[in-house]
CSV table of C-alpha atoms in Angstrom, one decimal:
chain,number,residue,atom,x,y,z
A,1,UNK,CA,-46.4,3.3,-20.7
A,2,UNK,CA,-47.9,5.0,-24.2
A,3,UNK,CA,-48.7,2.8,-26.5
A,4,UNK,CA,-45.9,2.6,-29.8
A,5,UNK,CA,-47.1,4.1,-33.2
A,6,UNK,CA,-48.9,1.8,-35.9
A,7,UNK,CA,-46.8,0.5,-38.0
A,8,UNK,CA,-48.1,0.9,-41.7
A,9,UNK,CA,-46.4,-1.3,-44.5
A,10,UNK,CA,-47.0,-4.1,-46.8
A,11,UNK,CA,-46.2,-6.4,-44.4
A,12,UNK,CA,-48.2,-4.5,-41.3
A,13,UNK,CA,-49.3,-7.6,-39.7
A,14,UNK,CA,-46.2,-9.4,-39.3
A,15,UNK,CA,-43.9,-6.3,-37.8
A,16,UNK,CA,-44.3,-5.5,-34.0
A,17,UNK,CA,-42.9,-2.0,-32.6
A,18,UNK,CA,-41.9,-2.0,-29.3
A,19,UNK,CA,-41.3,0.7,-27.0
A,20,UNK,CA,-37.2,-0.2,-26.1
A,21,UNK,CA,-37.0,2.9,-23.8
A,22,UNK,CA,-38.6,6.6,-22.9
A,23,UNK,CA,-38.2,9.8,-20.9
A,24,UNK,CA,-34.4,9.7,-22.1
A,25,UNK,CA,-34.1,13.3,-23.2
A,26,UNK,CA,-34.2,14.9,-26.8
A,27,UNK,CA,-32.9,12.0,-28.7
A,28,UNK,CA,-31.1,12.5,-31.9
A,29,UNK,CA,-29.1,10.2,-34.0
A,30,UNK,CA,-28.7,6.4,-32.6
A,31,UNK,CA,-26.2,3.5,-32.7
A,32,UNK,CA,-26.8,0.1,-31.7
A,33,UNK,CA,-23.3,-2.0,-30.5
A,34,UNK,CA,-23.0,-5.9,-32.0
A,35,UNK,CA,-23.8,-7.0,-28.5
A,36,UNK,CA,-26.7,-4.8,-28.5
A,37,UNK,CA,-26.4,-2.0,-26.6
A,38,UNK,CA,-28.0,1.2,-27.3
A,39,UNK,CA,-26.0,4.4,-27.6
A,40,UNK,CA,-28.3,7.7,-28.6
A,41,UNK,CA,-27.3,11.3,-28.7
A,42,UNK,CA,-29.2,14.1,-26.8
A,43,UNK,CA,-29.9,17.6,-28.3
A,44,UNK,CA,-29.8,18.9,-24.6
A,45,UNK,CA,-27.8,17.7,-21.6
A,46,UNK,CA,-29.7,15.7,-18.8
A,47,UNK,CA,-28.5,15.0,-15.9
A,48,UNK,CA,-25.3,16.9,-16.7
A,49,UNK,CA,-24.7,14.6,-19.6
A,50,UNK,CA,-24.8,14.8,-23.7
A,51,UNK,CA,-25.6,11.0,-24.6
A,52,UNK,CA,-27.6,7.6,-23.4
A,53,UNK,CA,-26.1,4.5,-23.0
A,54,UNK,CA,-28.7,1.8,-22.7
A,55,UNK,CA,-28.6,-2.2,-22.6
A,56,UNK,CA,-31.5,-4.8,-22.0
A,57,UNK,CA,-29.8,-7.0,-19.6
A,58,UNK,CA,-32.9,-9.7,-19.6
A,59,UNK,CA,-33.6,-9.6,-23.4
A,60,UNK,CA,-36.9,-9.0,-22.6
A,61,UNK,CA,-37.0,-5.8,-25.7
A,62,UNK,CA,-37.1,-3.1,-23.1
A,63,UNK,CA,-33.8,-1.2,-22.0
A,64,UNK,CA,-33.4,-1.7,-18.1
A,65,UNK,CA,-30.1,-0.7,-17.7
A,66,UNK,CA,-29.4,3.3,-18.4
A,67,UNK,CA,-26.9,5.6,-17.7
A,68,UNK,CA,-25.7,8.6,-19.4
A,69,UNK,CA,-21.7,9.5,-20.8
A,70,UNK,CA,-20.4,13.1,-22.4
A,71,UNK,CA,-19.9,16.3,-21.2
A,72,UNK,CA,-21.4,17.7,-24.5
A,73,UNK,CA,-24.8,17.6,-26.3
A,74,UNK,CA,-25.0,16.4,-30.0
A,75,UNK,CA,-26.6,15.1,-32.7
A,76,UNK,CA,-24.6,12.6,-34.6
A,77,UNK,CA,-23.2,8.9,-33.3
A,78,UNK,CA,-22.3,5.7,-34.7
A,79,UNK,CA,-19.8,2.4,-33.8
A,80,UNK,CA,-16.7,1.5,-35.9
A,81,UNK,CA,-14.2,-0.4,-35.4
A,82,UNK,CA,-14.5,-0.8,-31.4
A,83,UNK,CA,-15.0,3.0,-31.5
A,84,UNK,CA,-18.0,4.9,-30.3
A,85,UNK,CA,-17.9,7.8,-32.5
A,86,UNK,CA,-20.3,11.5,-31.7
A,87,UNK,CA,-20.5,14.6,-32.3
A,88,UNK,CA,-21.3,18.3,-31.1
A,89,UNK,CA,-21.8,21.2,-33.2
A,90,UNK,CA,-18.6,21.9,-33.6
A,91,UNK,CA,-16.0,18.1,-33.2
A,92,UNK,CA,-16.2,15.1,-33.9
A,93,UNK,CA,-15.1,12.9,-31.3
A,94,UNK,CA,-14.6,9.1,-30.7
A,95,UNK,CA,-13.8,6.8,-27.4
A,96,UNK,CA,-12.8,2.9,-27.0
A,97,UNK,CA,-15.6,1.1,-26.5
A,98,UNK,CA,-14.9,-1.5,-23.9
A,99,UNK,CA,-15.3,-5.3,-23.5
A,100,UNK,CA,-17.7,-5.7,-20.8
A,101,UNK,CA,-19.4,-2.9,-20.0
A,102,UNK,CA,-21.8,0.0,-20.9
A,103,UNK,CA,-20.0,3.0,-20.7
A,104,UNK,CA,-16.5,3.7,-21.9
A,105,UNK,CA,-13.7,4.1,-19.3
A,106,UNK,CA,-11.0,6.2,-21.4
A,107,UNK,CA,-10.8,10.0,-22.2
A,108,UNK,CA,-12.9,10.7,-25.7
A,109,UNK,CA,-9.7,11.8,-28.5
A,110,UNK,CA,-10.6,15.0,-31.1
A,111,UNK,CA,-11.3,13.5,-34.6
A,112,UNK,CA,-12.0,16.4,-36.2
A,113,UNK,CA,-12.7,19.8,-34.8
A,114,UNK,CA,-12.9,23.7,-36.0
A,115,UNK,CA,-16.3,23.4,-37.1
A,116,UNK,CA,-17.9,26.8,-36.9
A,117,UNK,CA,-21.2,27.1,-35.5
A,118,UNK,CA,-23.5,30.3,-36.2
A,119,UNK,CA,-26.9,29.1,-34.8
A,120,UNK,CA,-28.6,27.8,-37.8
A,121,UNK,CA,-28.0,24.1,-39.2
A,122,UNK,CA,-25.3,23.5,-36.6
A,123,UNK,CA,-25.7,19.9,-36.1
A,124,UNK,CA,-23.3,17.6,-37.5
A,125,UNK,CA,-24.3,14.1,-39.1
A,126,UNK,CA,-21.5,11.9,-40.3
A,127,UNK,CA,-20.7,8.2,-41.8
A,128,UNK,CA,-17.7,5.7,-43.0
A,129,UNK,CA,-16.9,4.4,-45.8
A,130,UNK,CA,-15.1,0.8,-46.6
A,131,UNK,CA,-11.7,2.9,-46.6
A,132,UNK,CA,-10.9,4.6,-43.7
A,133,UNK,CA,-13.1,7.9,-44.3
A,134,UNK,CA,-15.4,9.7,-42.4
A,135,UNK,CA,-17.9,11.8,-44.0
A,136,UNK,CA,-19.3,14.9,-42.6
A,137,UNK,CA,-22.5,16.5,-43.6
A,138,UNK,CA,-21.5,20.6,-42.6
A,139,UNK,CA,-25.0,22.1,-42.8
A,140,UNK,CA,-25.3,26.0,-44.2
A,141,UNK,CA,-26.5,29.1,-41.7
A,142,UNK,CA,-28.3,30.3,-44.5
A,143,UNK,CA,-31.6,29.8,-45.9
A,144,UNK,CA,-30.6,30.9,-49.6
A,145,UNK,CA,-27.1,32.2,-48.8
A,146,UNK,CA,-28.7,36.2,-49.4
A,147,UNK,CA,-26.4,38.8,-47.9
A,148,UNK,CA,-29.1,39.4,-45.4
A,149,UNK,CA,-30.6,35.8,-44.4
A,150,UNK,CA,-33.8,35.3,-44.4
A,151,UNK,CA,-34.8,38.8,-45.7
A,152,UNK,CA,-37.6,39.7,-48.3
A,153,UNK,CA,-36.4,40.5,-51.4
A,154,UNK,CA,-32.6,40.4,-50.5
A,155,UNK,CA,-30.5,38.8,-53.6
A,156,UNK,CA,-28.3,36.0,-52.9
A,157,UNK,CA,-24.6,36.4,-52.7
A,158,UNK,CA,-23.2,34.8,-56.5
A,159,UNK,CA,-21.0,33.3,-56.4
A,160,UNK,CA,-22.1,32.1,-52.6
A,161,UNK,CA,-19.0,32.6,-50.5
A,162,UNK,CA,-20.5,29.9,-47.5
A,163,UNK,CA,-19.7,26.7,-49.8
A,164,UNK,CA,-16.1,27.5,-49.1
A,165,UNK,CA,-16.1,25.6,-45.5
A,166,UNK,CA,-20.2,24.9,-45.2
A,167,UNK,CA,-22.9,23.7,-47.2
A,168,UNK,CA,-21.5,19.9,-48.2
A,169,UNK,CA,-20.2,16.8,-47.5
A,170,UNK,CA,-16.4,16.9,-46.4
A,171,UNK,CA,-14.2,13.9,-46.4
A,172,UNK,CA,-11.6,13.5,-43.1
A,173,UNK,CA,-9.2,10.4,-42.0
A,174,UNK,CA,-11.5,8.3,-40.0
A,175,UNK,CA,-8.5,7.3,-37.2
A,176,UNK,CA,-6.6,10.7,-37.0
A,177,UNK,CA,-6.3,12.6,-34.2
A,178,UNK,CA,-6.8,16.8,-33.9
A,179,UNK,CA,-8.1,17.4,-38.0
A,180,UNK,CA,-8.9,20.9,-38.3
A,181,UNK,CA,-12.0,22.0,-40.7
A,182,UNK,CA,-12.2,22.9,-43.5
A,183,UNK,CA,-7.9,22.4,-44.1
A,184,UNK,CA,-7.4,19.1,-42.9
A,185,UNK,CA,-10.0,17.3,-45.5
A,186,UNK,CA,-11.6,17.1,-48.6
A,187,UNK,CA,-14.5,19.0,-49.6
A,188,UNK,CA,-16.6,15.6,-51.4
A,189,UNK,CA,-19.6,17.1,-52.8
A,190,UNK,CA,-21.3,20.6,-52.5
A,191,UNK,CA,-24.4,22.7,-53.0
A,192,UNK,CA,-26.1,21.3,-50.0
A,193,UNK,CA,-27.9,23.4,-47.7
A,194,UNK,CA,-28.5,21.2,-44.8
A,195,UNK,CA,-28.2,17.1,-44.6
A,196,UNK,CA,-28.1,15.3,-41.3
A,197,UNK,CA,-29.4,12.3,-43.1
A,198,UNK,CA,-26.2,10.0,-45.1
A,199,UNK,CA,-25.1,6.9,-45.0
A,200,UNK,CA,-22.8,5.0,-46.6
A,201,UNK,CA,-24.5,2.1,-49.1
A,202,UNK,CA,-21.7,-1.0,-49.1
A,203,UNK,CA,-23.9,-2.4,-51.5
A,204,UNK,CA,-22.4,-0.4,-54.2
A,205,UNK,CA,-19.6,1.8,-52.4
A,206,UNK,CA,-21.7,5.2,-52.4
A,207,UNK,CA,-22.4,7.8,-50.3
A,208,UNK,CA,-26.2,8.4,-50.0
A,209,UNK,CA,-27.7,11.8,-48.3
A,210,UNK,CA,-30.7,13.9,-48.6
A,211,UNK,CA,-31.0,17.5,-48.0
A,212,UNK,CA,-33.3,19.7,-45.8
A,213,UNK,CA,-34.3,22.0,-48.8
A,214,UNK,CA,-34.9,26.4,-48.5
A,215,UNK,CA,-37.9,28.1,-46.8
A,216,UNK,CA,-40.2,30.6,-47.0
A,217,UNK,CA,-40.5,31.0,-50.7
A,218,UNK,CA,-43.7,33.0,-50.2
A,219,UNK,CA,-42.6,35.5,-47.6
A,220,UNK,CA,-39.8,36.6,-49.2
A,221,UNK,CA,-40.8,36.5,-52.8
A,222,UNK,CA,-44.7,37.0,-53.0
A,223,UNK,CA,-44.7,38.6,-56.2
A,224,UNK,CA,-43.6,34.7,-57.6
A,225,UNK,CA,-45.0,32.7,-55.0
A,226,UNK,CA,-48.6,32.0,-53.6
A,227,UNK,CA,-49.2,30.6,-49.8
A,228,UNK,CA,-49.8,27.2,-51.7
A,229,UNK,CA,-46.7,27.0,-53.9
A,230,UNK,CA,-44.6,28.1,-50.2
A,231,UNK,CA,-46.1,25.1,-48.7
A,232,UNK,CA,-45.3,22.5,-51.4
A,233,UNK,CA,-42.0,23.7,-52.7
A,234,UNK,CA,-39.4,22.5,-52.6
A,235,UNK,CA,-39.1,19.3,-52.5
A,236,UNK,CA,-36.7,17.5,-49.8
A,237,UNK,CA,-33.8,15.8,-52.1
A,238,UNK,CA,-32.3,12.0,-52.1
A,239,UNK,CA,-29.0,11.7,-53.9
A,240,UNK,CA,-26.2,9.9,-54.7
A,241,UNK,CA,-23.1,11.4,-54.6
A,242,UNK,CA,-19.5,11.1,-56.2
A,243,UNK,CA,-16.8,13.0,-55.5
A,244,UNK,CA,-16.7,16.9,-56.9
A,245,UNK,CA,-20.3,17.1,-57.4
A,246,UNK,CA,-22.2,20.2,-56.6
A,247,UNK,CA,-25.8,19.3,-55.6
A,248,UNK,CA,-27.1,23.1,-56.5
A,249,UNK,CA,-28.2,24.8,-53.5
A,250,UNK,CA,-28.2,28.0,-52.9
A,251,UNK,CA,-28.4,29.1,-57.0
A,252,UNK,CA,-31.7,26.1,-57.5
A,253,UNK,CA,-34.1,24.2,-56.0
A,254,UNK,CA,-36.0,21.0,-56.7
A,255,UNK,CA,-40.0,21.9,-58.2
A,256,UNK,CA,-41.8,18.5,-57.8
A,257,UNK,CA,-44.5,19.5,-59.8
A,258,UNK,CA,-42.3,20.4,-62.3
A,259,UNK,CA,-40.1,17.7,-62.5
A,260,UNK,CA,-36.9,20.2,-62.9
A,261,UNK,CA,-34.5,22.5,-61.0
A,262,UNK,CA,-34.9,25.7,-61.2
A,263,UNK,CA,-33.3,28.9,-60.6
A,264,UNK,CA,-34.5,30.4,-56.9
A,265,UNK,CA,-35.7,33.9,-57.1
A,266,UNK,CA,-32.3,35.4,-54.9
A,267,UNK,CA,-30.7,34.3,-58.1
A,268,UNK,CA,-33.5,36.2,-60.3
A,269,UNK,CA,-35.5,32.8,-60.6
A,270,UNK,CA,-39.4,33.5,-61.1
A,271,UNK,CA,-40.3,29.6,-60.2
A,272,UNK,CA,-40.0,28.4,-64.3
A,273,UNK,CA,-36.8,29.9,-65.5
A,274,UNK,CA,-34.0,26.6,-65.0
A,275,UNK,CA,-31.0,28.9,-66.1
A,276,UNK,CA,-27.9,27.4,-64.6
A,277,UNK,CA,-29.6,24.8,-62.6
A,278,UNK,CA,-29.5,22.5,-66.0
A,279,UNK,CA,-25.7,21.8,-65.0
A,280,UNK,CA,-26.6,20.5,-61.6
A,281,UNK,CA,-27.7,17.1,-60.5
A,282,UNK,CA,-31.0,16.0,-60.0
A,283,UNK,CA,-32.3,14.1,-56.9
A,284,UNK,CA,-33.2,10.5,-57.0
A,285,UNK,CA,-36.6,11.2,-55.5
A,286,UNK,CA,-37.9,14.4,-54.3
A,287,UNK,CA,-39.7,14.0,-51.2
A,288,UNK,CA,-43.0,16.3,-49.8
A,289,UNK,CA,-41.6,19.9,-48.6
A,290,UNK,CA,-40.6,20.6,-45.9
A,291,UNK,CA,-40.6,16.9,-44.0
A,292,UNK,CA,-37.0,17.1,-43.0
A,293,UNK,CA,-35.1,14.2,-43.2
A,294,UNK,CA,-33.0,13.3,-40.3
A,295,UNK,CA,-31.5,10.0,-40.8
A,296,UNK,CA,-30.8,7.4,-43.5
A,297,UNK,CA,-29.7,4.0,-43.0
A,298,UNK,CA,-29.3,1.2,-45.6
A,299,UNK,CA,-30.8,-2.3,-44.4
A,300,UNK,CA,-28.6,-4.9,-43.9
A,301,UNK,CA,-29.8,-7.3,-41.7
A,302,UNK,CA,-31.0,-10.1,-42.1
A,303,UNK,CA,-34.3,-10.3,-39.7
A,304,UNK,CA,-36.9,-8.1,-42.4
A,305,UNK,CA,-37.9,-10.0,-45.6
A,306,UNK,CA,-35.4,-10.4,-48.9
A,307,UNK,CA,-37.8,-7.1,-50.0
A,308,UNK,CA,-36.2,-4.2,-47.7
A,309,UNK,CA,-32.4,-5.7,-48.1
A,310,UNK,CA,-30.1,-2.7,-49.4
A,311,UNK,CA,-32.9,-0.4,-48.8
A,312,UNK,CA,-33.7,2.6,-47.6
A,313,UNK,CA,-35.2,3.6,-44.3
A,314,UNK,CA,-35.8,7.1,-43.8
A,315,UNK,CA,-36.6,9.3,-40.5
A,316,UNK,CA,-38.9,12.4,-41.3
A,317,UNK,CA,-38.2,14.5,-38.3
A,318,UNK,CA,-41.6,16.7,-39.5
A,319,UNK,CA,-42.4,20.3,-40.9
A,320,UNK,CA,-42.6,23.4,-38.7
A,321,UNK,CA,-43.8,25.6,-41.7
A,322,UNK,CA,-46.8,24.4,-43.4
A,323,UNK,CA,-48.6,27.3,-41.7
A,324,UNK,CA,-52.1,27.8,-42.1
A,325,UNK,CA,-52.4,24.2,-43.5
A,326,UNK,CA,-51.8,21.2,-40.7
A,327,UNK,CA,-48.0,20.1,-40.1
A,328,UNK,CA,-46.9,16.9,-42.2
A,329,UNK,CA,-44.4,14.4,-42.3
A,330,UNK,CA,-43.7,13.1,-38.7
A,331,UNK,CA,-42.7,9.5,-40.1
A,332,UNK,CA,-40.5,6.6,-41.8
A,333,UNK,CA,-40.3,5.8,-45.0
A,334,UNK,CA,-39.0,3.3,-46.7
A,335,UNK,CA,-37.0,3.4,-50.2
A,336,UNK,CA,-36.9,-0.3,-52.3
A,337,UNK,CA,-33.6,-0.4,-54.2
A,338,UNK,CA,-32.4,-2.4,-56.9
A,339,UNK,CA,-27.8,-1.7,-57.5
A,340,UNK,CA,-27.5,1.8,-57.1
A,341,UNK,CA,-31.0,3.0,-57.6
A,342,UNK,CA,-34.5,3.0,-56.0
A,343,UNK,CA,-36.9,0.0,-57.5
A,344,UNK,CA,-40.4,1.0,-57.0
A,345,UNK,CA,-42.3,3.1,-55.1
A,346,UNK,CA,-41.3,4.8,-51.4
A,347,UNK,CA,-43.8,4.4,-48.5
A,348,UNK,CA,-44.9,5.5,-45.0
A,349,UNK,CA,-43.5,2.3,-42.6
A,350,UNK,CA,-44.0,4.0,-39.6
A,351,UNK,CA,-46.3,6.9,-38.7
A,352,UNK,CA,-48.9,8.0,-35.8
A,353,UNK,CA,-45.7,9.9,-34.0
A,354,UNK,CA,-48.1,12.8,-33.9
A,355,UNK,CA,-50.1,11.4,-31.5
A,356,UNK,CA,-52.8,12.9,-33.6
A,357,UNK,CA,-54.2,13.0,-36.8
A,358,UNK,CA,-53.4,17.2,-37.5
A,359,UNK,CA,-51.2,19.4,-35.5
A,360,UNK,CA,-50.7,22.8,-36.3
A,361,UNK,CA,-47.4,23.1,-34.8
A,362,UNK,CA,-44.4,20.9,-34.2
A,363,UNK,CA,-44.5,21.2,-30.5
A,364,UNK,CA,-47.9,19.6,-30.6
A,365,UNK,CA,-46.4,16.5,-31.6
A,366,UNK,CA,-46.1,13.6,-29.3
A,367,UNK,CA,-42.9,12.6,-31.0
A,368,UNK,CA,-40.6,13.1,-33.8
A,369,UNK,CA,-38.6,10.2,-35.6
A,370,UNK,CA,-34.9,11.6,-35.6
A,371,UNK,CA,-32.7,8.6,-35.7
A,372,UNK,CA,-32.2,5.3,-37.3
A,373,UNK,CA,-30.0,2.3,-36.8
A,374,UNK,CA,-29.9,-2.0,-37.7
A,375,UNK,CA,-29.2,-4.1,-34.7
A,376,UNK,CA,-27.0,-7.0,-34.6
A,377,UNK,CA,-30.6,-8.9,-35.1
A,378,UNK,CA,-31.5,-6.6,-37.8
A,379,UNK,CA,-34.1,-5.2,-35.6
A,380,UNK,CA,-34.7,-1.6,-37.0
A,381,UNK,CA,-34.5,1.3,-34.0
A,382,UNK,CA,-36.3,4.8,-33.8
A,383,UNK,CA,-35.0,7.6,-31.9
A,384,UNK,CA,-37.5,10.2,-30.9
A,385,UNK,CA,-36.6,13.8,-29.8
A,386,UNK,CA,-39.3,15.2,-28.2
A,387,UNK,CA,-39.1,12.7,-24.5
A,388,UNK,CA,-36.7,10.5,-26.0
A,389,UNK,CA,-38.3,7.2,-26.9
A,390,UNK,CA,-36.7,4.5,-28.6
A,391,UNK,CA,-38.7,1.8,-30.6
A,392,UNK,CA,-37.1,-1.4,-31.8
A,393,UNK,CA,-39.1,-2.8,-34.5
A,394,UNK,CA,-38.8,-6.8,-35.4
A,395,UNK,CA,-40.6,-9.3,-37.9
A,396,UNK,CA,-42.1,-12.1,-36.8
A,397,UNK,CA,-43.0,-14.6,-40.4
A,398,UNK,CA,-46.4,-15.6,-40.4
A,399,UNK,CA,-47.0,-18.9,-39.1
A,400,UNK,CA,-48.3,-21.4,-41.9
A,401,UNK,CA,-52.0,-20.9,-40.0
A,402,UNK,CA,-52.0,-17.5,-40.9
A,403,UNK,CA,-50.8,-18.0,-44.6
């Protein structure tokens, strides 16, 4: 078997990856059951099937039992209360999870469904709150909502007639049958192009998320922006959210050289001018361009030091469009926070996914961190989507001899 990725964080020599299971498909988004079991969503069907079910029936940290459950692909999953919750493109389904065994026996019920899909940011991500509510992250098929996407020089639509029923976070019943989007909830927060990546902080009752920010500043727009500036710009955006904010896209965009919003050129920005982008919120950290951030779970176990409790762990899922320079940000990072906000500096916890030290394109990577969840240990699992490994990362406290 190939070797896990070094682990890089402050406490490197005390945290051991282990490879918990591979060759499972195109993993996406992953849930781990209280008795351990492993559920992970698959971007393609393999053998016939849209999920993995896995469970290490010897405790030995390798998956030996596997089978697979769902007539559909997906991309986002979690477990609450006795529920196994996933989605497609389009639904959000859940199914009774049952005492004994792996896979659930009963017919999967419609949550929430009428999710249009229009090949571009299709995939749904979704979490709970303490209350009863699922959140849905509905991603935007736009790049910068122009009446021709992704054409040079078109102007953006204003006001941007996709935020009525994409581009946000939208707020259903987490236990009712058959809802119909975008009628049958509440439309939370806005001006979000893309975000896969959310999760519910019960520390302080918030909703977390970070976006997948716009492309191709440089193609479209040369006469304001250099290769360079294309490459670095914009920045991918943490935030916290409360309900009726509007996060910006498509009208701004995050310049972390800058420090600022400003106005994207559809919306006759040049790169400085911050017009209407003053009246929108700004992230809590803007991460490298282009890294896209495909999971976010808040630690709350108990197994890693008192350091990353209430923290964030972050999957990069890695750039496709850093062309000529080398492809960045195939890793995790991890977020310290103190109450609501961050407290200190983010780092890289987990990298050498690549398999290499620069790639040029995405498809030379070995694989690509996609999902994150805590196990009932507080063991931290990886999903991968390129052959669908799973790594399940534990501390070990340094005996008194090493001290």
């Amino acid at each position: 078997r190939p070797n896990p990725p070094p682990l890089i964080s402050t406490c490197r020599k005390v945290f051991g990856p282990k490879l918990f299971a591979q060759d499972l498909g195109r993993g996406r988004h992953i849930a781990v059951r209280e008795n351990g079991d492993v559920y992970v969503m698959l971007q393609q069907l393999k053998d016939q099937k849209g999920m993995a079910a896995l469970r290490d029936t010897d405790q030995d940290g390798k998956a030996d039992q596997i089978e697979y459950y769902a007539d559909f692909p997906g991309t986002g999953i979690a477990i609450h209360k006795g529920y196994l919750y996933f989605s497609s493109d389009s639904a959000i389904h859940r199914v009774k999870l049952p005492k004994e065994g792996l896979l659930p026996t009963e017919a999967p019920e419609l949550i929430v469904g009428g999710f249009e899909t229009r090949g571009e940011h299709d995939q749904k991500g979704f979490t709970f709150d303490q209350q009863g509510n699922l959140y849905v992250g509905v991603g935007a098929p736009s790049n910068a909502c122009q009446e021709k996407n992704r054409t040079p020089g078109e102007p953006g639509m204003d006001p941007c007639p996709l935020l009525e029923k994409f581009g946000g976070v939208w707020r259903y019943k987490a236990d009712a049958p058959n809802q119909r989007h975008p009628q049958d909830g509440t439309r939370y927060a806005t001006g979000i192009r893309n975000t896969l990546a959310l999760d519910w902080n019960t520390e302080v009752n918030k909703l977390y998320f970070l976006q997948h920010g716009r492309d191709q500043l440089n193609q479209f727009f040369p006469e304001h922006f250099d290769q360079k500036e294309s490459i670095e710009l914009p920045a991918e955006e943490f935030f916290v959210a409360n309900e009726g904010d509007h996060f910006g896209w498509p009208y701004c965009y995050y310049d972390p050289q800058q420090n600022k919003k400003v106005l994207a050129p559809e919306y006759g920005g040049n790169g400085e001018e911050v017009g209407r982008c003053k009246d929108f919120k700004d992230p809590l950290i803007g991460f490298p361009a282009h890294y896209a951030p495909n999971d976010l779970v808040f630690y709350n176990g108990e197994m890693f030091p008192e350091y990353y409790r209430n923290g964030a762990f972050i999957a990069f899922h890695g750039s496709w469009n850093r062309s000529p320079e080398e492809q960045q940000g195939y890793q995790v990072v991890f977020v310290p926070f103190k109450g609501e906000n961050p407290n200190g500096k983010w780092f890289i916890f987990a990298n050498g996914f690549k398999g290499k030290e620069r790639i040029k394109s995405p498809s030379d990577a070995k694989a690509r961190p996609t999902g994150l969840a805590i196990g009932p240990d507080g063991a931290l699992y990886i999903s991968d989507s390129v052959n669908g490994k799973i790594w399940k990362i534990t501390y070990q406290p340094p005996s008194q001899k090493e001290s």
